[in-house]
Amino acid sequence: MTKLSDEMIALSDEYVLGLMSQGEAELFEEIMARDEEVARRVGALRDRLLPLDLSASPCDLPEDFTARVHSAIAAQGQQEADPAAMAANMTRPPARSFRRVIAAALVGLAVGFGFGGGWLRPMPEPVVVAVLLDAQGVPQAVVEDFGNDTATVRFVTDIDVPADRSLQVWTLPSEDMGPVSLGVLEGTRAARLAFGDLPDPGAEQLYEVTLEPQGGSPTGRPTGPIIGKGLAAPQL
């Protein structure tokens, strides 16, 4: 296993935090395609941040958010005014250094907002993962089932959901049980699903997302068009 340089670790963090321009992100994605260690670093950080994404509700930023960011940047600037610190940073592009200051400031502010020390705890490993494809074979969503009556769903493409419709996630534990709802979604945000007592998920178990009347299927079974479906693959 090759140890990543500090620079590559910093670039990975910037990519996941969305601090790169489109061009920079595209170049970094080419690096990931050629370097398994970089791709592994990015995947691990995304997994660590997923609990925050799933648990955080949309909210307005505090009125003093901008001022606090500027304050953090100013404090960093004062530290770099030291001649030794300036000499150490001369080999780094100014824009890159500036983005790192912003990244540090935002992470620090996120902790200050009350996410606490536990929000970066890694998710448990899923028992199975299913990639849901549409009728043309295009990936629409990914379902991870953890085998403890919880699962997550993440959409990988834009889906138009009319105002009077809801997306609903289903699985087929067995032919005898028939399709069982794992939950009704609010839009296409990543979501954690909690459902009733079901058998442990198995290989090639069917998962799908359908477009149902607002609030979910009125019959308790899938009634609307299938957005995507796929078979589960066990995670070794």
PDB file of C-alpha atoms in Angstrom:
ATOM      1  CA  MET A   1       0.000   0.000   0.000  1.00  0.00           C
ATOM      2  CA  THR A   2       1.482   3.355  -1.078  1.00  0.00           C
ATOM      3  CA  LYS A   3       1.355   6.164   1.439  1.00  0.00           C
ATOM      4  CA  LEU A   4      -0.207   9.309   0.014  1.00  0.00           C
ATOM      5  CA  SER A   5       1.683  12.578   0.194  1.00  0.00           C
ATOM      6  CA  ASP A   6       0.350  15.402   2.346  1.00  0.00           C
ATOM      7  CA  GLU A   7      -0.425  17.314  -0.842  1.00  0.00           C
ATOM      8  CA  MET A   8      -2.501  14.472  -2.276  1.00  0.00           C
ATOM      9  CA  ILE A   9      -4.355  14.040   1.021  1.00  0.00           C
ATOM     10  CA  ALA A  10      -5.164  17.761   1.005  1.00  0.00           C
ATOM     11  CA  LEU A  11      -6.342  17.583  -2.613  1.00  0.00           C
ATOM     12  CA  SER A  12      -8.566  14.606  -1.771  1.00  0.00           C
ATOM     13  CA  ASP A  13     -10.140  16.542   1.092  1.00  0.00           C
ATOM     14  CA  GLU A  14     -10.717  19.589  -1.121  1.00  0.00           C
ATOM     15  CA  TYR A  15     -12.366  17.416  -3.771  1.00  0.00           C
ATOM     16  CA  VAL A  16     -14.803  15.800  -1.329  1.00  0.00           C
ATOM     17  CA  LEU A  17     -15.614  19.142   0.311  1.00  0.00           C
ATOM     18  CA  GLY A  18     -16.411  20.618  -3.122  1.00  0.00           C
ATOM     19  CA  LEU A  19     -13.733  23.298  -2.984  1.00  0.00           C
ATOM     20  CA  MET A  20     -12.282  22.631  -6.436  1.00  0.00           C
ATOM     21  CA  SER A  21     -13.288  24.384  -9.625  1.00  0.00           C
ATOM     22  CA  GLN A  22     -14.899  22.244 -12.310  1.00  0.00           C
ATOM     23  CA  GLY A  23     -11.635  21.988 -14.225  1.00  0.00           C
ATOM     24  CA  GLU A  24      -9.656  21.046 -11.135  1.00  0.00           C
ATOM     25  CA  ALA A  25     -12.256  18.440 -10.179  1.00  0.00           C
ATOM     26  CA  GLU A  26     -12.108  16.857 -13.643  1.00  0.00           C
ATOM     27  CA  LEU A  27      -8.314  16.640 -13.486  1.00  0.00           C
ATOM     28  CA  PHE A  28      -8.470  15.137 -10.014  1.00  0.00           C
ATOM     29  CA  GLU A  29     -10.998  12.548 -11.199  1.00  0.00           C
ATOM     30  CA  GLU A  30      -8.469  11.473 -13.836  1.00  0.00           C
ATOM     31  CA  ILE A  31      -5.916  11.013 -11.051  1.00  0.00           C
ATOM     32  CA  MET A  32      -8.423   8.916  -9.075  1.00  0.00           C
ATOM     33  CA  ALA A  33      -9.035   6.710 -12.107  1.00  0.00           C
ATOM     34  CA  ARG A  34      -5.313   5.890 -12.206  1.00  0.00           C
ATOM     35  CA  ASP A  35      -4.465   5.761  -8.494  1.00  0.00           C
ATOM     36  CA  GLU A  36      -6.345   3.283  -6.298  1.00  0.00           C
ATOM     37  CA  GLU A  37      -4.992   4.824  -3.090  1.00  0.00           C
ATOM     38  CA  VAL A  38      -6.376   8.247  -3.998  1.00  0.00           C
ATOM     39  CA  ALA A  39      -9.738   6.731  -4.930  1.00  0.00           C
ATOM     40  CA  ARG A  40      -9.763   4.798  -1.647  1.00  0.00           C
ATOM     41  CA  ARG A  41      -9.009   7.989   0.318  1.00  0.00           C
ATOM     42  CA  VAL A  42     -11.872   9.835  -1.395  1.00  0.00           C
ATOM     43  CA  GLY A  43     -14.286   6.938  -0.840  1.00  0.00           C
ATOM     44  CA  ALA A  44     -13.379   6.646   2.833  1.00  0.00           C
ATOM     45  CA  LEU A  45     -13.889  10.359   3.433  1.00  0.00           C
ATOM     46  CA  ARG A  46     -17.251  10.288   1.666  1.00  0.00           C
ATOM     47  CA  ASP A  47     -18.328   7.378   3.868  1.00  0.00           C
ATOM     48  CA  ARG A  48     -17.265   9.307   6.979  1.00  0.00           C
ATOM     49  CA  LEU A  49     -19.233  12.363   5.890  1.00  0.00           C
ATOM     50  CA  LEU A  50     -22.349  10.409   4.845  1.00  0.00           C
ATOM     51  CA  PRO A  51     -23.881  10.296   8.363  1.00  0.00           C
ATOM     52  CA  LEU A  52     -23.780  14.097   8.435  1.00  0.00           C
ATOM     53  CA  ASP A  53     -25.399  14.317   5.019  1.00  0.00           C
ATOM     54  CA  LEU A  54     -28.133  11.868   6.009  1.00  0.00           C
ATOM     55  CA  SER A  55     -28.878  13.380   9.409  1.00  0.00           C
ATOM     56  CA  ALA A  56     -28.604  17.092   8.671  1.00  0.00           C
ATOM     57  CA  SER A  57     -31.808  18.943   7.824  1.00  0.00           C
ATOM     58  CA  PRO A  58     -31.709  21.943   5.477  1.00  0.00           C
ATOM     59  CA  CYS A  59     -31.343  25.177   7.417  1.00  0.00           C
ATOM     60  CA  ASP A  60     -30.418  28.798   6.876  1.00  0.00           C
ATOM     61  CA  LEU A  61     -26.882  29.850   7.681  1.00  0.00           C
ATOM     62  CA  PRO A  62     -26.455  32.066  10.745  1.00  0.00           C
ATOM     63  CA  GLU A  63     -26.430  35.794   9.989  1.00  0.00           C
ATOM     64  CA  ASP A  64     -22.827  36.044  11.174  1.00  0.00           C
ATOM     65  CA  PHE A  65     -21.604  33.099   9.080  1.00  0.00           C
ATOM     66  CA  THR A  66     -19.736  35.248   6.537  1.00  0.00           C
ATOM     67  CA  ALA A  67     -18.158  37.342   9.264  1.00  0.00           C
ATOM     68  CA  ARG A  68     -16.972  34.212  11.066  1.00  0.00           C
ATOM     69  CA  VAL A  69     -15.400  32.838   7.881  1.00  0.00           C
ATOM     70  CA  HIS A  70     -13.587  36.129   7.264  1.00  0.00           C
ATOM     71  CA  SER A  71     -12.464  36.164  10.878  1.00  0.00           C
ATOM     72  CA  ALA A  72     -11.019  32.653  10.569  1.00  0.00           C
ATOM     73  CA  ILE A  73      -9.244  33.603   7.342  1.00  0.00           C
ATOM     74  CA  ALA A  74      -7.851  36.759   8.917  1.00  0.00           C
ATOM     75  CA  ALA A  75      -6.539  34.781  11.879  1.00  0.00           C
ATOM     76  CA  GLN A  76      -4.818  32.352   9.517  1.00  0.00           C
ATOM     77  CA  GLY A  77      -3.341  35.282   7.614  1.00  0.00           C
ATOM     78  CA  GLN A  78      -1.823  36.691  10.795  1.00  0.00           C
ATOM     79  CA  GLN A  79      -0.184  33.335  11.512  1.00  0.00           C
ATOM     80  CA  GLU A  80       1.320  33.242   8.011  1.00  0.00           C
ATOM     81  CA  ALA A  81       2.744  36.732   8.470  1.00  0.00           C
ATOM     82  CA  ASP A  82       5.588  35.109  10.395  1.00  0.00           C
ATOM     83  CA  PRO A  83       8.646  35.083   8.044  1.00  0.00           C
ATOM     84  CA  ALA A  84       9.340  31.390   8.631  1.00  0.00           C
ATOM     85  CA  ALA A  85       5.731  30.474   7.855  1.00  0.00           C
ATOM     86  CA  MET A  86       5.780  32.646   4.728  1.00  0.00           C
ATOM     87  CA  ALA A  87       8.972  30.979   3.505  1.00  0.00           C
ATOM     88  CA  ALA A  88       7.464  27.544   4.048  1.00  0.00           C
ATOM     89  CA  ASN A  89       4.420  28.484   1.961  1.00  0.00           C
ATOM     90  CA  MET A  90       6.269  30.184  -0.920  1.00  0.00           C
ATOM     91  CA  THR A  91       6.299  26.953  -2.941  1.00  0.00           C
ATOM     92  CA  ARG A  92       2.502  26.613  -2.756  1.00  0.00           C
ATOM     93  CA  PRO A  93       0.200  28.420  -5.181  1.00  0.00           C
ATOM     94  CA  PRO A  94      -1.645  31.249  -3.353  1.00  0.00           C
ATOM     95  CA  ALA A  95      -5.059  30.092  -4.560  1.00  0.00           C
ATOM     96  CA  ARG A  96      -4.465  26.601  -3.212  1.00  0.00           C
ATOM     97  CA  SER A  97      -3.382  27.980   0.152  1.00  0.00           C
ATOM     98  CA  PHE A  98      -6.450  30.226   0.250  1.00  0.00           C
ATOM     99  CA  ARG A  99      -8.788  27.301  -0.394  1.00  0.00           C
ATOM    100  CA  ARG A 100      -7.175  25.336   2.396  1.00  0.00           C
ATOM    101  CA  VAL A 101      -7.828  28.210   4.759  1.00  0.00           C
ATOM    102  CA  ILE A 102     -11.491  28.197   3.730  1.00  0.00           C
ATOM    103  CA  ALA A 103     -11.704  24.409   4.157  1.00  0.00           C
ATOM    104  CA  ALA A 104     -10.232  24.611   7.640  1.00  0.00           C
ATOM    105  CA  ALA A 105     -12.531  27.479   8.537  1.00  0.00           C
ATOM    106  CA  LEU A 106     -15.655  25.660   7.316  1.00  0.00           C
ATOM    107  CA  VAL A 107     -14.791  22.425   9.102  1.00  0.00           C
ATOM    108  CA  GLY A 108     -14.101  24.370  12.291  1.00  0.00           C
ATOM    109  CA  LEU A 109     -17.399  26.210  11.984  1.00  0.00           C
ATOM    110  CA  ALA A 110     -19.269  22.944  11.358  1.00  0.00           C
ATOM    111  CA  VAL A 111     -17.930  21.595  14.634  1.00  0.00           C
ATOM    112  CA  GLY A 112     -18.905  24.877  16.275  1.00  0.00           C
ATOM    113  CA  PHE A 113     -22.461  24.480  15.016  1.00  0.00           C
ATOM    114  CA  GLY A 114     -22.817  21.437  17.264  1.00  0.00           C
ATOM    115  CA  PHE A 115     -22.087  18.405  15.124  1.00  0.00           C
ATOM    116  CA  GLY A 116     -19.671  17.310  17.843  1.00  0.00           C
ATOM    117  CA  GLY A 117     -16.944  14.729  17.798  1.00  0.00           C
ATOM    118  CA  GLY A 118     -19.112  11.786  16.759  1.00  0.00           C
ATOM    119  CA  TRP A 119     -20.286  12.993  13.374  1.00  0.00           C
ATOM    120  CA  LEU A 120     -17.244  11.581  11.591  1.00  0.00           C
ATOM    121  CA  ARG A 121     -17.681   8.062  12.939  1.00  0.00           C
ATOM    122  CA  PRO A 122     -17.652   5.608  10.030  1.00  0.00           C
ATOM    123  CA  MET A 123     -20.849   3.957   8.903  1.00  0.00           C
ATOM    124  CA  PRO A 124     -21.177   0.211   9.538  1.00  0.00           C
ATOM    125  CA  GLU A 125     -20.453  -1.945   6.519  1.00  0.00           C
ATOM    126  CA  PRO A 126     -23.553  -2.816   4.453  1.00  0.00           C
ATOM    127  CA  VAL A 127     -24.523  -6.455   4.113  1.00  0.00           C
ATOM    128  CA  VAL A 128     -25.594  -5.976   0.488  1.00  0.00           C
ATOM    129  CA  VAL A 129     -25.482  -3.198  -2.086  1.00  0.00           C
ATOM    130  CA  ALA A 130     -27.856  -2.844  -5.034  1.00  0.00           C
ATOM    131  CA  VAL A 131     -27.374  -0.509  -7.996  1.00  0.00           C
ATOM    132  CA  LEU A 132     -30.801   0.399  -9.361  1.00  0.00           C
ATOM    133  CA  LEU A 133     -31.001   0.775 -13.153  1.00  0.00           C
ATOM    134  CA  ASP A 134     -33.725   2.221 -15.348  1.00  0.00           C
ATOM    135  CA  ALA A 135     -35.177   0.470 -18.395  1.00  0.00           C
ATOM    136  CA  GLN A 136     -32.217   1.653 -20.496  1.00  0.00           C
ATOM    137  CA  GLY A 137     -29.677   0.278 -18.022  1.00  0.00           C
ATOM    138  CA  VAL A 138     -28.658   3.690 -16.689  1.00  0.00           C
ATOM    139  CA  PRO A 139     -27.865   3.792 -12.940  1.00  0.00           C
ATOM    140  CA  GLN A 140     -30.434   5.806 -10.989  1.00  0.00           C
ATOM    141  CA  ALA A 141     -29.726   5.057  -7.328  1.00  0.00           C
ATOM    142  CA  VAL A 142     -27.670   2.944  -4.939  1.00  0.00           C
ATOM    143  CA  VAL A 143     -29.234   1.118  -1.979  1.00  0.00           C
ATOM    144  CA  GLU A 144     -27.090  -0.145   0.892  1.00  0.00           C
ATOM    145  CA  ASP A 145     -28.854  -2.555   3.265  1.00  0.00           C
ATOM    146  CA  PHE A 146     -27.170  -3.028   6.644  1.00  0.00           C
ATOM    147  CA  GLY A 147     -29.196  -6.064   7.709  1.00  0.00           C
ATOM    148  CA  ASN A 148     -30.451  -4.436  10.923  1.00  0.00           C
ATOM    149  CA  ASP A 149     -33.703  -3.004   9.558  1.00  0.00           C
ATOM    150  CA  THR A 150     -31.890   0.059   8.244  1.00  0.00           C
ATOM    151  CA  ALA A 151     -30.701   0.977   4.778  1.00  0.00           C
ATOM    152  CA  THR A 152     -29.557   4.035   2.866  1.00  0.00           C
ATOM    153  CA  VAL A 153     -30.452   5.219  -0.613  1.00  0.00           C
ATOM    154  CA  ARG A 154     -28.496   7.687  -2.739  1.00  0.00           C
ATOM    155  CA  PHE A 155     -29.523   8.897  -6.174  1.00  0.00           C
ATOM    156  CA  VAL A 156     -26.822   9.223  -8.794  1.00  0.00           C
ATOM    157  CA  THR A 157     -28.832  11.062 -11.430  1.00  0.00           C
ATOM    158  CA  ASP A 158     -31.426  13.819 -11.539  1.00  0.00           C
ATOM    159  CA  ILE A 159     -35.000  12.562 -11.260  1.00  0.00           C
ATOM    160  CA  ASP A 160     -38.042  14.730 -11.908  1.00  0.00           C
ATOM    161  CA  VAL A 161     -40.570  14.141  -9.125  1.00  0.00           C
ATOM    162  CA  PRO A 162     -43.915  15.927  -9.676  1.00  0.00           C
ATOM    163  CA  ALA A 163     -45.349  17.815  -6.706  1.00  0.00           C
ATOM    164  CA  ASP A 164     -48.197  15.308  -6.337  1.00  0.00           C
ATOM    165  CA  ARG A 165     -45.930  12.249  -6.376  1.00  0.00           C
ATOM    166  CA  SER A 166     -43.470  10.566  -4.000  1.00  0.00           C
ATOM    167  CA  LEU A 167     -40.588   8.173  -4.498  1.00  0.00           C
ATOM    168  CA  GLN A 168     -40.864   4.912  -2.581  1.00  0.00           C
ATOM    169  CA  VAL A 169     -38.193   2.255  -1.990  1.00  0.00           C
ATOM    170  CA  TRP A 170     -39.081  -1.447  -2.047  1.00  0.00           C
ATOM    171  CA  THR A 171     -37.450  -4.819  -1.609  1.00  0.00           C
ATOM    172  CA  LEU A 172     -38.525  -8.401  -2.239  1.00  0.00           C
ATOM    173  CA  PRO A 173     -37.273 -10.565   0.661  1.00  0.00           C
ATOM    174  CA  SER A 174     -39.056 -13.617  -0.770  1.00  0.00           C
ATOM    175  CA  GLU A 175     -41.814 -14.532  -3.185  1.00  0.00           C
ATOM    176  CA  ASP A 176     -44.005 -15.528  -0.235  1.00  0.00           C
ATOM    177  CA  MET A 177     -43.658 -12.134   1.481  1.00  0.00           C
ATOM    178  CA  GLY A 178     -43.992 -10.145  -1.707  1.00  0.00           C
ATOM    179  CA  PRO A 179     -42.655  -6.599  -2.110  1.00  0.00           C
ATOM    180  CA  VAL A 180     -42.131  -4.684   1.145  1.00  0.00           C
ATOM    181  CA  SER A 181     -41.779  -0.917   1.461  1.00  0.00           C
ATOM    182  CA  LEU A 182     -38.535   0.342   2.967  1.00  0.00           C
ATOM    183  CA  GLY A 183     -39.764   3.918   3.091  1.00  0.00           C
ATOM    184  CA  VAL A 184     -41.225   6.920   1.294  1.00  0.00           C
ATOM    185  CA  LEU A 185     -38.703   9.585   0.303  1.00  0.00           C
ATOM    186  CA  GLU A 186     -38.838  13.352   0.430  1.00  0.00           C
ATOM    187  CA  GLY A 187     -37.334  14.239  -2.914  1.00  0.00           C
ATOM    188  CA  THR A 188     -34.058  12.770  -4.124  1.00  0.00           C
ATOM    189  CA  ARG A 189     -31.773  13.619  -1.223  1.00  0.00           C
ATOM    190  CA  ALA A 190     -29.678  10.837   0.282  1.00  0.00           C
ATOM    191  CA  ALA A 191     -31.801   9.205   2.972  1.00  0.00           C
ATOM    192  CA  ARG A 192     -31.570   6.700   5.778  1.00  0.00           C
ATOM    193  CA  LEU A 193     -34.416   4.174   5.786  1.00  0.00           C
ATOM    194  CA  ALA A 194     -35.757   2.472   8.911  1.00  0.00           C
ATOM    195  CA  PHE A 195     -38.321  -0.285   8.462  1.00  0.00           C
ATOM    196  CA  GLY A 196     -39.991  -3.245  10.129  1.00  0.00           C
ATOM    197  CA  ASP A 197     -38.528  -6.595  11.056  1.00  0.00           C
ATOM    198  CA  LEU A 198     -37.327  -8.251   7.856  1.00  0.00           C
ATOM    199  CA  PRO A 199     -35.117 -11.261   7.158  1.00  0.00           C
ATOM    200  CA  ASP A 200     -31.442 -10.519   6.608  1.00  0.00           C
ATOM    201  CA  PRO A 201     -30.892  -9.386   3.018  1.00  0.00           C
ATOM    202  CA  GLY A 202     -29.384 -11.912   0.648  1.00  0.00           C
ATOM    203  CA  ALA A 203     -27.631 -12.181  -2.685  1.00  0.00           C
ATOM    204  CA  GLU A 204     -29.727 -11.185  -5.712  1.00  0.00           C
ATOM    205  CA  GLN A 205     -32.519  -9.814  -3.536  1.00  0.00           C
ATOM    206  CA  LEU A 206     -34.544  -7.336  -5.566  1.00  0.00           C
ATOM    207  CA  TYR A 207     -34.627  -3.626  -4.684  1.00  0.00           C
ATOM    208  CA  GLU A 208     -36.476  -0.931  -6.591  1.00  0.00           C
ATOM    209  CA  VAL A 209     -37.733   2.643  -6.456  1.00  0.00           C
ATOM    210  CA  THR A 210     -41.154   3.539  -7.834  1.00  0.00           C
ATOM    211  CA  LEU A 211     -43.038   6.775  -8.403  1.00  0.00           C
ATOM    212  CA  GLU A 212     -46.159   6.647  -6.236  1.00  0.00           C
ATOM    213  CA  PRO A 213     -48.983   9.008  -5.233  1.00  0.00           C
ATOM    214  CA  GLN A 214     -47.908  11.629  -2.727  1.00  0.00           C
ATOM    215  CA  GLY A 215     -47.286  10.004   0.641  1.00  0.00           C
ATOM    216  CA  GLY A 216     -46.707   6.537  -0.789  1.00  0.00           C
ATOM    217  CA  SER A 217     -48.571   3.658  -2.363  1.00  0.00           C
ATOM    218  CA  PRO A 218     -52.214   3.452  -1.209  1.00  0.00           C
ATOM    219  CA  THR A 219     -52.166  -0.350  -1.429  1.00  0.00           C
ATOM    220  CA  GLY A 220     -48.923  -1.162   0.373  1.00  0.00           C
ATOM    221  CA  ARG A 221     -47.587  -2.614  -2.877  1.00  0.00           C
ATOM    222  CA  PRO A 222     -45.798  -0.926  -5.790  1.00  0.00           C
ATOM    223  CA  THR A 223     -48.334   0.705  -8.109  1.00  0.00           C
ATOM    224  CA  GLY A 224     -46.403   3.366 -10.014  1.00  0.00           C
ATOM    225  CA  PRO A 225     -43.758   3.308 -12.728  1.00  0.00           C
ATOM    226  CA  ILE A 226     -40.377   1.859 -11.785  1.00  0.00           C
ATOM    227  CA  ILE A 227     -37.632   4.488 -11.587  1.00  0.00           C
ATOM    228  CA  GLY A 228     -34.897   1.919 -11.093  1.00  0.00           C
ATOM    229  CA  LYS A 229     -34.410  -1.650  -9.947  1.00  0.00           C
ATOM    230  CA  GLY A 230     -31.497  -3.958  -9.247  1.00  0.00           C
ATOM    231  CA  LEU A 231     -30.331  -7.118  -7.511  1.00  0.00           C
ATOM    232  CA  ALA A 232     -28.306  -7.063  -4.312  1.00  0.00           C
ATOM    233  CA  ALA A 233     -24.643  -8.024  -4.260  1.00  0.00           C
ATOM    234  CA  PRO A 234     -23.168  -9.253  -0.952  1.00  0.00           C
ATOM    235  CA  GLN A 235     -20.267  -7.211   0.426  1.00  0.00           C
ATOM    236  CA  LEU A 236     -17.326  -9.437   1.298  1.00  0.00           C
TER     237      LEU A 236
END
